[in-house]
CSV table of C-alpha atoms in Angstrom, one decimal:
chain,number,residue,atom,x,y,z
W,1231,MET,CA,-12.0,20.2,-111.2
W,1232,ILE,CA,-12.6,16.7,-109.7
W,1233,GLN,CA,-9.7,15.1,-111.5
W,1234,LEU,CA,-7.3,17.9,-110.1
W,1235,LEU,CA,-8.7,17.4,-106.6
W,1236,PHE,CA,-8.0,13.7,-106.7
W,1237,THR,CA,-4.4,14.4,-108.0
W,1238,VAL,CA,-3.8,17.0,-105.1
W,1239,LEU,CA,-5.3,14.4,-102.6
W,1240,ALA,CA,-3.2,11.6,-103.9
W,1241,ALA,CA,0.0,13.9,-103.6
W,1242,GLU,CA,-0.8,14.9,-100.1
W,1243,VAL,CA,-1.3,11.3,-99.0
W,1244,ALA,CA,2.0,10.4,-100.7
W,1245,LEU,CA,3.7,13.2,-98.8
W,1246,VAL,CA,2.2,12.1,-95.5
W,1247,LEU,CA,3.6,8.6,-96.2
W,1248,VAL,CA,6.9,10.0,-97.0
W,1249,LEU,CA,7.0,12.0,-93.7
W,1250,LEU,CA,5.9,9.0,-91.6
W,1251,PHE,CA,8.7,6.7,-92.5
W,1252,LYS,CA,12.4,7.3,-92.2
W,1253,THR,CA,13.7,7.2,-95.7
W,1254,PRO,CA,15.9,9.4,-97.8
W,1255,LEU,CA,12.8,11.0,-99.2
W,1256,ARG,CA,11.7,12.3,-95.8
W,1257,LYS,CA,14.8,14.4,-95.4
W,1258,LEU,CA,14.2,16.0,-98.9
W,1259,ALA,CA,10.5,16.5,-98.0
W,1260,ILE,CA,11.4,18.3,-94.7
W,1261,MET,CA,13.8,20.5,-96.6
W,1262,ALA,CA,11.3,21.4,-99.1
W,1263,LEU,CA,8.7,22.2,-96.3
W,1264,ASP,CA,11.1,24.1,-94.4
W,1265,ARG,CA,11.8,26.3,-97.6
W,1266,LEU,CA,8.2,26.5,-98.2
W,1267,LYS,CA,7.6,28.1,-94.7
W,1268,ARG,CA,10.1,30.8,-95.3
W,1269,GLY,CA,9.8,34.0,-97.3
W,1270,ARG,CA,6.6,34.2,-99.3
W,1271,GLY,CA,5.7,30.5,-98.9
W,1272,PRO,CA,3.2,31.0,-96.1
W,1273,VAL,CA,1.4,33.8,-97.9
W,1274,MET,CA,1.0,31.6,-100.9
W,1275,VAL,CA,-0.2,28.5,-98.8
W,1276,LYS,CA,-2.7,30.8,-97.1
W,1277,THR,CA,-4.0,32.3,-100.5
W,1278,VAL,CA,-4.5,28.7,-102.0
W,1279,ALA,CA,-6.0,27.5,-98.9
W,1280,GLY,CA,-8.4,30.4,-98.7
W,1281,THR,CA,-9.3,29.8,-102.3
W,1282,VAL,CA,-10.1,26.3,-101.7
W,1283,VAL,CA,-12.3,27.3,-98.7
W,1284,ILE,CA,-14.3,29.7,-100.9
W,1285,VAL,CA,-14.8,27.1,-103.5
W,1286,PHE,CA,-15.8,24.6,-100.8
W,1287,ALA,CA,-18.3,27.1,-99.3
W,1288,SER,CA,-19.6,27.7,-102.9
W,1289,SER,CA,-20.3,24.0,-103.2
W,1290,ILE,CA,-22.0,23.9,-99.9
W,1291,TYR,CA,-24.3,26.7,-101.0
W,1292,SER,CA,-25.0,25.1,-104.4
W,1293,MET,CA,-26.1,22.0,-102.6
W,1294,ALA,CA,-28.4,23.9,-100.3
W,1295,LYS,CA,-29.9,25.7,-103.4
W,1296,ILE,CA,-30.6,22.5,-104.9
W,1297,GLN,CA,-32.0,21.1,-101.9
W,1298,ASN,CA,-34.3,24.1,-101.3
W,1299,ARG,CA,-35.3,23.8,-105.1
W,1300,SER,CA,-36.2,19.9,-104.6
W,1301,THR,CA,-38.2,20.9,-101.5
W,1302,GLU,CA,-40.4,23.4,-103.4
W,1303,ILE,CA,-40.9,20.9,-106.4
W,1304,GLY,CA,-41.3,17.8,-104.2
W,1305,SER,CA,-38.4,15.8,-105.6
W,1306,LEU,CA,-35.0,16.1,-107.2
W,1307,THR,CA,-34.9,16.1,-111.2
W,1308,PRO,CA,-32.3,13.8,-112.8
W,1309,THR,CA,-30.2,17.0,-113.6
W,1310,ASP,CA,-30.4,18.1,-109.9
W,1311,GLN,CA,-29.2,14.7,-108.8
W,1312,VAL,CA,-26.1,14.7,-110.9
W,1313,LEU,CA,-25.3,18.3,-109.7
W,1314,MET,CA,-25.8,17.4,-106.2
W,1315,SER,CA,-23.5,14.2,-106.4
W,1316,ARG,CA,-21.0,16.4,-108.2
W,1317,HIS,CA,-20.9,19.1,-105.6
W,1318,LEU,CA,-21.0,16.6,-102.9
W,1319,LEU,CA,-17.9,14.9,-104.2
W,1320,GLU,CA,-16.1,18.2,-104.9
W,1321,ALA,CA,-16.8,19.4,-101.2
W,1322,SER,CA,-15.7,16.0,-99.8
W,1323,LEU,CA,-12.5,16.1,-101.7
W,1324,MET,CA,-11.8,19.7,-100.9
W,1325,GLY,CA,-12.5,19.0,-97.1
W,1326,TYR,CA,-10.1,16.0,-97.0
W,1327,SER,CA,-7.4,18.0,-98.9
W,1328,LEU,CA,-7.4,20.7,-96.2
W,1329,PHE,CA,-7.4,18.2,-93.5
W,1330,LEU,CA,-4.4,16.6,-95.1
W,1331,ILE,CA,-2.8,19.9,-95.4
W,1332,LEU,CA,-3.1,20.3,-91.6
W,1333,ILE,CA,-1.7,16.9,-91.0
W,1334,ILE,CA,1.3,17.5,-93.1
W,1335,ASP,CA,2.0,20.7,-91.2
W,1336,ARG,CA,1.7,18.9,-87.8
W,1337,LEU,CA,3.9,16.1,-88.9
W,1338,HIS,CA,6.5,18.4,-90.1
W,1339,HIS,CA,6.3,20.3,-86.8
W,1340,TYR,CA,6.6,17.2,-84.6
W,1341,ILE,CA,9.5,15.8,-86.6
W,1342,ARG,CA,11.4,19.0,-86.2
W,1343,GLU,CA,10.7,18.9,-82.4
W,1344,LEU,CA,11.7,15.3,-82.3
W,1345,ARG,CA,15.2,16.0,-83.8
W,1346,THR,CA,15.6,18.9,-81.4
W,1347,SER,CA,14.8,16.9,-78.5
W,1348,ARG,CA,17.3,14.1,-79.6
W,1349,LYS,CA,20.0,16.6,-79.9
W,1350,THR,CA,19.5,18.1,-76.5
W,1351,MET,CA,19.3,14.5,-75.1
W,1352,GLU,CA,22.7,13.7,-76.7
W,1353,ALA,CA,24.2,16.9,-75.3
W,1354,ALA,CA,22.8,16.0,-71.8
W,1355,MET,CA,24.1,12.7,-71.8
W,1356,LYS,CA,27.5,14.0,-72.9
W,1357,GLN,CA,27.5,16.3,-70.1
W,1358,ASN,CA,26.5,13.6,-67.7
W,1359,ARG,CA,29.4,11.5,-68.6
W,1360,ALA,CA,31.8,14.4,-68.3
W,1361,LEU,CA,30.4,15.1,-65.0
W,1362,GLU,CA,30.7,11.6,-63.8
W,1363,GLU,CA,34.4,11.4,-65.0
W,1364,ALA,CA,35.1,14.6,-63.1
W,1365,LYS,CA,34.1,13.3,-59.5
W,1366,ASN,CA,37.7,13.4,-58.4
W,1367,GLY,CA,37.4,17.0,-57.2
W,1368,SER,CA,36.7,18.3,-53.7
W,1369,SER,CA,33.6,17.2,-51.7
W,1370,GLU,CA,31.7,20.5,-52.4
W,1371,ASP,CA,32.5,20.0,-56.2
W,1372,ILE,CA,31.4,16.5,-56.1
W,1373,LYS,CA,28.1,17.6,-54.3
W,1374,ALA,CA,27.5,20.2,-56.9
W,1375,LYS,CA,28.2,17.9,-59.8
W,1376,GLU,CA,26.0,15.2,-58.3
W,1377,LYS,CA,23.2,17.8,-58.2
W,1378,GLU,CA,23.9,18.5,-61.9
W,1379,VAL,CA,23.9,14.8,-62.7
W,1380,SER,CA,20.4,14.5,-60.8
W,1381,ASP,CA,19.1,17.5,-62.8
W,1382,LEU,CA,20.4,16.2,-66.2
W,1383,THR,CA,19.1,12.9,-65.5
W,1384,ALA,CA,15.7,14.2,-64.9
W,1385,LYS,CA,15.8,16.2,-67.9
W,1386,ILE,CA,16.6,13.2,-69.9
W,1387,LYS,CA,13.7,11.2,-68.5
W,1388,GLN,CA,11.6,14.3,-69.4
W,1389,LEU,CA,13.0,14.3,-72.9
W,1390,GLU,CA,12.4,10.6,-73.2
W,1391,MET,CA,8.7,11.1,-72.2
W,1392,ASP,CA,8.4,14.0,-74.7
W,1393,SER,CA,9.9,11.8,-77.4
W,1394,GLU,CA,7.3,8.9,-76.6
W,1395,GLU,CA,4.5,11.4,-76.8
W,1396,ARG,CA,5.9,12.7,-80.2
W,1397,LEU,CA,5.9,9.0,-81.5
W,1398,LYS,CA,2.4,8.3,-80.3
W,1399,GLU,CA,1.2,11.4,-82.1
W,1400,ALA,CA,3.0,10.3,-85.2
W,1401,LYS,CA,1.6,6.8,-85.1
W,1402,ALA,CA,-1.9,8.5,-84.6
W,1403,ALA,CA,-1.2,10.6,-87.7
W,1404,GLU,CA,-0.3,7.6,-89.6
W,1405,ALA,CA,-3.4,5.7,-88.7
W,1406,ASN,CA,-5.3,8.8,-90.0
W,1407,ALA,CA,-3.3,8.9,-93.2
W,1408,PHE,CA,-4.1,5.2,-93.9
W,1409,ALA,CA,-7.7,5.9,-93.2
W,1410,LEU,CA,-7.9,8.7,-95.5
W,1411,LYS,CA,-6.2,6.8,-98.2
W,1412,ARG,CA,-8.9,4.0,-97.9
W,1413,GLN,CA,-11.6,6.8,-98.0
W,1414,SER,CA,-10.0,8.3,-101.1
W,1415,GLU,CA,-10.2,4.9,-102.8
W,1416,SER,CA,-13.8,4.6,-101.8
W,1417,PHE,CA,-14.3,8.1,-103.4
W,1418,LEU,CA,-12.7,7.0,-106.7
W,1419,LEU,CA,-15.1,4.0,-106.8
W,1420,GLU,CA,-18.0,6.4,-105.9
W,1421,TYR,CA,-16.9,8.9,-108.7
W,1422,ASP,CA,-16.9,6.0,-111.4
W,1423,ARG,CA,-20.3,4.9,-110.3
W,1424,MET,CA,-21.6,8.5,-110.5
W,1425,LEU,CA,-20.1,8.9,-114.0
W,1426,GLU,CA,-22.1,5.7,-115.0
W,1427,GLU,CA,-25.3,7.0,-113.4
W,1428,ASN,CA,-24.7,10.4,-115.2
W,1429,GLN,CA,-24.3,8.7,-118.4
W,1430,ASN,CA,-27.6,6.6,-117.7
W,1431,LEU,CA,-29.4,9.8,-116.9
W,1432,ARG,CA,-28.3,11.4,-120.0
W,1433,ASN,CA,-29.4,8.5,-122.2
W,1434,GLN,CA,-32.9,8.7,-120.3
W,1435,LEU,CA,-33.1,12.4,-121.1
W,1436,GLN,CA,-32.2,12.0,-124.7
W,1437,SER,CA,-34.9,9.2,-125.0
W,1438,ILE,CA,-37.4,11.5,-123.2
W,1439,ASP,CA,-36.6,14.3,-125.8
W,1440,LEU,CA,-36.8,12.0,-128.7
W,1441,MET,CA,-40.3,10.7,-127.3
W,1442,LEU,CA,-41.4,14.5,-127.0
W,1443,SER,CA,-40.1,15.2,-130.4
W,1444,HIS,CA,-42.1,12.3,-131.9
W,1445,SER,CA,-45.3,13.3,-130.1
W,1446,ASP,CA,-44.8,17.0,-131.3
W,1447,ASN,CA,-44.4,15.7,-134.8
W,1448,LYS,CA,-47.5,13.7,-134.6
W,1449,LYS,CA,-49.6,16.5,-133.3
W,1450,ASN,CA,-48.3,18.9,-135.9
W,1451,SER,CA,-49.2,16.3,-138.6
């Protein structure tokens, strides 16, 4: 389960990086996301996300049960410590995975809007140039065209402001993606440390079992 979550998290981080930088892969990724959002794709994504949320809630509930049991006993047993660490790691990975899915969805939305804004801006600039070339008409036509030019100029400025805002949001999303990448690397290190602690705890439990078995043998003899 944990290995699968790490694989999913790494794939999501890679997809975020592909969407952030203008490369041929970004066009393929956008096409794939467009197809995913059509037909039965949204239903499948919601089903998978719902399943992850249920498993996430189950991990949180298991941690709460272990915590309550430790409160009654007074301290965590070695087995409970291992289970608590595993559930905590699984819940963290699932939470970051859901967060990255949201970032991917927003990045795809902003990239589509940015492309639409650029196309609209290019069309407005072409109309502006056509109106400037057509200023040889009557005075009334000239005034009407000048008004259209001013309206188009204001529209271009607004589109430029919108594009700047989209770029700022994309940069913020990039910063979040790099932060998540660093956090995922720290989780990998933490997972290795937990595996080592788990092995040590198992060795301690085996030694305790051996001591108990020896003491039982002595009592029986």
